[in-house]
Amino acid sequence: MTGFGDPTTQAAFSIHENQGVFALILGSGISRAAEIPTGWEITLDLVRRVAEAEGAEEQADWAKWYIEKEGKEPDYSDLLAKLATTQAERRAILHSYIEPNDEDREEGRKLPTKAHKAIAGLVRSGHVRVIVTTNFDRLIENALREEGIEPTVVSSVDTLKGAEPLSHSACYVFKVHGDYKDTRILNTEEELEGYPEEFDRLLDRIFDEYGLIICGWSGEWDQALRSAVTRAPSRRYPLFWASRGDLKGKAKDLSDLRGGITVPINDADTFFVDLSERVRTLEQSRRRNPVGIDMLVSRAKRYLSKSEHRIQFSDLLNDEVSRIIEVLESDEMAPGTQWSVEEFNRRVNEYESVSEGLVKICGLTGVWGDSNFLGYATDAIKTFWEVSQTQMGGNIAYLNLRGYVSVLAYQAMGLALVQSARWKELRELLDANIWAERNEDATILHDLIPARWVGNEKTLWRNLPGFELRHAPLADHLHAYFEQHSKAFLGGKRDITQTYLLSEVLPAIASLDHYALDNLEEKLQEEYGRGYFWAPVAGRMGWNHWAMKRLYEKFENGKLAVEVASGGFGRGDSKIVLACLNHVKRSVSNLHWH
């Protein structure tokens, strides 16, 4: 999904976040791919057929010819009456324009298009409930019925009187120009100047209470429909106008009046399929509006810039924590659900989506936050961890996965601290105590780093698409995730590989540096493959040998060991840091991938 500046994404988020409050205005462009002629095109063809029956010569402009001959604009009903004397004959003529024969079906003509089907999908999911259309074909109704939805269809004052109320209908289709089986359809400019009073009242209600998405309608000829949109007093929901090229003329004037957003499209099919897929993705992932995420990040930056904003920062974090916990505790995330690959992937996506704002705040805190701000962010991580431990019944994979939000938030802060060379703050983060029912001395280092997290089960994370053969699927996934989501705190064009590997190596060193230097060195002298203390190395450091070689050199040949020791690693002794590093190397070399 593209950024929030993309109008299609804006429309998708508006539909997702305001379910059921958008109405569609659909014009003839929706049915163009089905090769359904417009009402005016049918009328002109009827003129041609009447003229041919009367022996007239071929004309370049049949409308002009008819006006000169009859002294009035072509009328759909009059023309039908001239061509057919019975209702059955008139119906047969109309059917030839609208309803598919066997050849049409074989060629895919006069059938619901991809756009109609995508719209029906949005109706089925409850995101769209009202459709206003100038089309008199029945493609949208047919698409809805294929989805098992019986729409309330209003195409005349008569049908309006007996129709189900707007608020009670699962889908309300308002055909303002009529239905092709009713000879009262509206075509001419004179006919389109005004609607019956009953139509106007209904349109006024729709355009006042609903946001609008317009597609396939030029806005040029339908004065009555333009007037209805213009006089609507409400601007509570936006207007999106899908257009091939720039809006011009009366359409642009109308859109500007309503503060509309133009959505550039190639065609109606592509637009509605894309829109429905984005809405579906948002529905599945609960991803927040990027505009909201950006505002959250901007607020966090502003608060982090001054120590006197500590209270506002704390409130900001607490709001995020409460919002995410509500999702963690929701029925759809309950651990009792039956295992499936699809469900596992859905939950991973859900946790990542709902925590995106928190992750970026934790990263920003790692770069800019003083000890107070870091303390607030660390407390948030602890809170999520404690909440994740409270449910003890259900599928073990889903139970363990409840800690994933804590892992993401920790990793964001860890990467930021590493990138900023804040070694002391990183060590304090690793040593932070967390709640665990079976371990009073549990710490982030012992339980929450990705390599030690109980949810880091290789067979589970290989269920992610494209990770089936990975040696370290969780670490590889986290690396890919933060390549995308760390730009807010690590910079836009940075290769995070070295930063990520160092975020794995330093916890591995920290897990060993409680040993005395003598013990570390003596252990390395043992033979038969026993000459090392085990370190948590089940990450990218276990397979990315060339990148790790460069990182080892930074420790051994440069100042890195001294720098990290100054922050508390190796208990302040760079020799212990290097000794621990040798044990890390041996732990890596003795990994057995499976």
C-alpha angles and dihedrals in degrees: 000000000000128000127289092262090071107099093215089056090048090052092047092052092047091052092045096047095042100042114194097005099098123088123197125227107202127187136183092287088076092062096039093095089055088057091238110155120232121250091256092049090053091048092052091048089052088052089053092049093049090048093049090050088054092048098252121158123249112281131205090214114030093179091057091046092052094048091050091048101041102025093233141068118278113276120209095213095046092050093050090050091054093050099043134029100195134053090241092055092048091049091051091053092050093045090057090062100041114021121070123240123206092276091050091051092049090051094042095245127145091014129116109286129221087267093055091048093047090050090050088053091054089051092049091052090051096245095115124035105159128058122182112191137177089201119104096196119099100232096115091049090049092049090050092050090050085060091051094255120132105203128209102240122200117184103148141022088260094057091043091059093057098035126118111260116270094243093052098049123100087210127005116200112192111191100194094183094046136246124296092238089059113073090212094081116141119241116140126081089245092052091049094053094085142010129213113278090249090057092049092052092051093046091049090055094047095047091046097048103034139058114236136233112186124195134161094012120113096195090217105108107025102085093167094053092044089052092051092053091045097052096048105117098202126090096169093120127038130252120230118192115196108208139172099231126341121335111251141183119355093355091058092046091051094046092048091050091056094040088246127185116227114223111200111219139174094216141335094261094056093043099051095041090051092044094049092047091052092048090049091051091050091048091052096043103033086220110179123239108274088226088060092047091051091050090049092051091047091052092048091052091050093050093045091055094069129038092216088069092068093112093051090048091050091050090049091053093045091053090052092046092051092047093050094044088055088060093043090054096043121117093245090060094047111132094229093082116116115261120259135150090239092053092048091052091046091054094047090051091046094052092047094047098047093047099046094106093046092049092054092047090052090050092050090049090053090056102038110011123110121217093282094052091044089052092054092050092046090051089054090054090049091050093054090047092052092048090050091057098054101082112073103172128074142046108349093220092055092043091055092043090063087080092060095096089057090049092051093048092047092048092051092052092042093053091048093050091048093048090049092046090236094153097162093052091047092053091049090051091052092049094049112124118238131190118265126164095219100035124051091187097051115145137183088254093054101041114011111044108102094248092055100034113118089225092063095099110154095211090055098049091047085071089075110104109266095011098087095113101033119129092211105022098168093049091045091049092049090049090053091044093053093044084066102033104036096071090094091064108015099042134263105269103032124129101224097193097102091042091050094048091049088051086059098042098050095056088047089054091045091054089061106035094090085078118093116250091247092054092049093050095043092051090055089059095060117109137220095053095298096104100111143061112239117254129188101261102146095128142079089303087071095065109016093087101164094050090045091051089059091047093050088052091055089057097043102037104028140044098275096102090051092046096051091043089056087060094055103271112134087019087284095308118115090200090062089047091055093044090052089048090059089055089049089053092052092046088055093047090052096051113126109207117207 
